[in-house]
Amino acid sequence: QVQLVESGGGLVQAGGSLRLSCAASGRTFSSYAMGWFRQAPGKEREFVAFITRIGDRIYTADSVKGRFTISSDNAKNILYLQMNSLKPEDTAVYYCAARETYLSAGRYPTSTYEYDYWGQGTQVTVSS
C-alpha cells in the first residue's frame, strides 16, 4: 500500500503561483510513476502531469504546458506541482496518484484507471 497526502492548495489571484506537494508513505519503492490530476465541479477528473520515479520521463497536459511543472524529491518521497500564471479555469481539486507497474516507452498514463493509489485532494481556487 502507498499512502498519499496532498498539501499546498489555497486561494490565489489570476496570474499568481502555487506549489502543491504530495507526501508519499508506505511501499513507495514499489511505485513506478506518479501523476497529478484535477477535478473541477461538475467535470470529470482530468490528467495534469506525470513523472517516473527516476525522473527519466515527464509528460504534461497541453492545457497546462509551459505553466505547470511536475518534479519529485525521491529522498523525501515528495511529489511537487509548481503552478505559475494561474487562470480561473485552473480552479479544481488537485489529486496526486501513484502507479506501480511499468509503462512501455512512448506511452504515458493519462487516465485515472492507470493509477493504483490516490490522495484525498487539495483545493485550488483562482480568482479573476
mmCIF file of C-alpha atoms in Angstrom:
data_model
loop_
_atom_site.group_PDB
_atom_site.id
_atom_site.type_symbol
_atom_site.label_atom_id
_atom_site.label_comp_id
_atom_site.label_asym_id
_atom_site.label_seq_id
_atom_site.Cartn_x
_atom_site.Cartn_y
_atom_site.Cartn_z
ATOM 1 C CA GLN A 1 0.000 0.000 0.000
ATOM 2 C CA VAL A 2 1.024 3.562 -0.690
ATOM 3 C CA GLN A 3 -0.459 6.495 1.197
ATOM 4 C CA LEU A 4 -0.558 9.908 -0.463
ATOM 5 C CA VAL A 5 -1.281 13.247 1.203
ATOM 6 C CA GLU A 6 -1.542 16.459 -0.807
ATOM 7 C CA SER A 7 -0.986 19.962 0.543
ATOM 8 C CA GLY A 8 -0.345 23.478 -0.680
ATOM 9 C CA GLY A 9 -3.704 24.351 -2.155
ATOM 10 C CA GLY A 10 -5.453 27.631 -1.489
ATOM 11 C CA LEU A 11 -6.924 30.806 -2.922
ATOM 12 C CA VAL A 12 -4.819 32.815 -5.350
ATOM 13 C CA GLN A 13 -5.459 35.622 -7.828
ATOM 14 C CA ALA A 14 -5.201 35.053 -11.551
ATOM 15 C CA GLY A 15 -1.592 35.283 -12.660
ATOM 16 C CA GLY A 16 -0.317 34.052 -9.324
ATOM 17 C CA SER A 17 1.541 30.894 -8.361
ATOM 18 C CA LEU A 18 1.151 27.944 -6.033
ATOM 19 C CA ARG A 19 3.239 24.883 -5.317
ATOM 20 C CA LEU A 20 1.428 21.682 -4.442
ATOM 21 C CA SER A 21 3.120 18.883 -2.549
ATOM 22 C CA CYS A 22 2.238 15.220 -2.251
ATOM 23 C CA ALA A 23 3.872 13.248 0.558
ATOM 24 C CA ALA A 24 4.092 9.514 -0.089
ATOM 25 C CA SER A 25 4.493 6.836 2.568
ATOM 26 C CA GLY A 26 4.261 3.067 2.777
ATOM 27 C CA ARG A 27 5.546 0.932 -0.102
ATOM 28 C CA THR A 28 6.877 3.923 -2.020
ATOM 29 C CA PHE A 29 9.715 1.860 -3.503
ATOM 30 C CA SER A 30 7.113 -0.082 -5.482
ATOM 31 C CA SER A 31 5.853 2.990 -7.334
ATOM 32 C CA TYR A 32 6.928 3.255 -10.952
ATOM 33 C CA ALA A 33 5.466 6.687 -11.534
ATOM 34 C CA MET A 34 3.442 9.496 -10.014
ATOM 35 C CA GLY A 35 0.904 11.840 -11.501
ATOM 36 C CA TRP A 36 -1.273 14.872 -10.838
ATOM 37 C CA PHE A 37 -4.926 15.091 -11.812
ATOM 38 C CA ARG A 38 -7.582 17.716 -11.168
ATOM 39 C CA GLN A 39 -11.343 17.789 -10.967
ATOM 40 C CA ALA A 40 -13.482 20.876 -11.320
ATOM 41 C CA PRO A 41 -17.102 20.939 -10.081
ATOM 42 C CA GLY A 42 -19.373 19.008 -12.419
ATOM 43 C CA LYS A 43 -16.491 17.757 -14.540
ATOM 44 C CA GLU A 44 -14.545 14.541 -14.841
ATOM 45 C CA ARG A 45 -11.138 14.136 -13.271
ATOM 46 C CA GLU A 46 -8.528 15.145 -15.819
ATOM 47 C CA PHE A 47 -4.838 14.432 -16.234
ATOM 48 C CA VAL A 48 -2.364 17.212 -15.476
ATOM 49 C CA ALA A 49 1.157 15.758 -15.380
ATOM 50 C CA PHE A 50 3.168 12.562 -14.932
ATOM 51 C CA ILE A 51 6.716 11.719 -13.887
ATOM 52 C CA THR A 52 8.509 8.419 -13.480
ATOM 53 C CA ARG A 53 10.121 7.663 -10.146
ATOM 54 C CA ILE A 54 13.589 8.117 -11.563
ATOM 55 C CA GLY A 55 12.558 11.210 -13.487
ATOM 56 C CA ASP A 56 13.501 9.933 -16.934
ATOM 57 C CA ARG A 57 10.052 10.531 -18.381
ATOM 58 C CA ILE A 58 7.801 13.546 -17.868
ATOM 59 C CA TYR A 59 4.568 14.365 -19.624
ATOM 60 C CA THR A 60 2.353 17.426 -19.146
ATOM 61 C CA ALA A 61 -1.143 18.087 -20.436
ATOM 62 C CA ASP A 62 -1.387 20.677 -23.199
ATOM 63 C CA SER A 63 -3.764 22.762 -21.088
ATOM 64 C CA VAL A 64 -1.036 23.492 -18.531
ATOM 65 C CA LYS A 65 2.145 23.071 -20.560
ATOM 66 C CA GLY A 66 4.520 25.966 -20.062
ATOM 67 C CA ARG A 67 2.776 26.990 -16.836
ATOM 68 C CA PHE A 68 2.883 23.877 -14.608
ATOM 69 C CA THR A 69 5.982 21.826 -13.759
ATOM 70 C CA ILE A 70 5.996 18.410 -12.111
ATOM 71 C CA SER A 71 9.014 17.296 -10.088
ATOM 72 C CA SER A 72 9.909 14.956 -7.263
ATOM 73 C CA ASP A 73 12.316 14.589 -4.367
ATOM 74 C CA ASN A 74 12.843 10.858 -4.001
ATOM 75 C CA ALA A 75 14.930 11.199 -0.860
ATOM 76 C CA LYS A 76 11.938 12.791 0.853
ATOM 77 C CA ASN A 77 9.265 10.857 -1.083
ATOM 78 C CA ILE A 78 7.547 14.087 -2.085
ATOM 79 C CA LEU A 79 5.943 14.924 -5.428
ATOM 80 C CA TYR A 80 5.538 18.581 -6.433
ATOM 81 C CA LEU A 81 3.462 20.569 -8.872
ATOM 82 C CA GLN A 82 4.659 24.120 -9.440
ATOM 83 C CA MET A 83 1.812 26.144 -10.908
ATOM 84 C CA ASN A 84 2.534 29.547 -12.427
ATOM 85 C CA SER A 85 0.398 32.028 -14.370
ATOM 86 C CA LEU A 86 -2.722 30.543 -12.840
ATOM 87 C CA LYS A 87 -6.064 31.102 -14.526
ATOM 88 C CA PRO A 88 -9.617 30.905 -13.139
ATOM 89 C CA GLU A 89 -10.130 27.757 -15.234
ATOM 90 C CA ASP A 90 -7.392 26.051 -13.184
ATOM 91 C CA THR A 91 -9.774 26.060 -10.211
ATOM 92 C CA ALA A 92 -10.267 22.459 -9.119
ATOM 93 C CA VAL A 93 -9.440 19.853 -6.527
ATOM 94 C CA TYR A 94 -5.967 18.568 -7.320
ATOM 95 C CA TYR A 95 -5.092 14.922 -6.673
ATOM 96 C CA CYS A 96 -1.822 13.068 -6.744
ATOM 97 C CA ALA A 97 -1.694 9.434 -7.758
ATOM 98 C CA ALA A 98 0.805 6.600 -7.875
ATOM 99 C CA ARG A 99 1.238 3.843 -10.417
ATOM 100 C CA GLU A 100 3.055 0.641 -9.527
ATOM 101 C CA THR A 101 3.636 -1.017 -12.878
ATOM 102 C CA TYR A 102 5.991 -0.169 -15.706
ATOM 103 C CA LEU A 103 4.658 1.525 -18.795
ATOM 104 C CA SER A 104 6.333 0.867 -22.122
ATOM 105 C CA ALA A 105 8.315 3.584 -23.826
ATOM 106 C CA GLY A 106 6.224 6.152 -25.634
ATOM 107 C CA ARG A 107 3.143 5.581 -23.518
ATOM 108 C CA TYR A 108 2.000 7.983 -20.826
ATOM 109 C CA PRO A 109 -0.664 7.143 -18.220
ATOM 110 C CA THR A 110 -3.234 9.900 -18.628
ATOM 111 C CA SER A 111 -6.336 8.007 -17.469
ATOM 112 C CA THR A 112 -7.432 7.581 -13.875
ATOM 113 C CA TYR A 113 -7.679 3.786 -14.188
ATOM 114 C CA GLU A 114 -3.961 3.632 -14.924
ATOM 115 C CA TYR A 115 -3.093 4.593 -11.349
ATOM 116 C CA ASP A 116 -3.271 2.420 -8.265
ATOM 117 C CA TYR A 117 -3.297 4.853 -5.342
ATOM 118 C CA TRP A 118 -4.823 8.267 -4.792
ATOM 119 C CA GLY A 119 -4.599 11.082 -2.280
ATOM 120 C CA GLN A 120 -7.579 12.896 -0.813
ATOM 121 C CA GLY A 121 -7.040 16.046 -2.859
ATOM 122 C CA THR A 122 -6.309 19.712 -2.183
ATOM 123 C CA GLN A 123 -8.484 22.621 -3.327
ATOM 124 C CA VAL A 124 -7.040 25.263 -5.622
ATOM 125 C CA THR A 125 -9.176 28.323 -6.288
ATOM 126 C CA VAL A 126 -8.084 31.023 -8.720
ATOM 127 C CA SER A 127 -9.985 34.304 -8.583
ATOM 128 C CA SER A 128 -10.302 36.624 -11.548
#
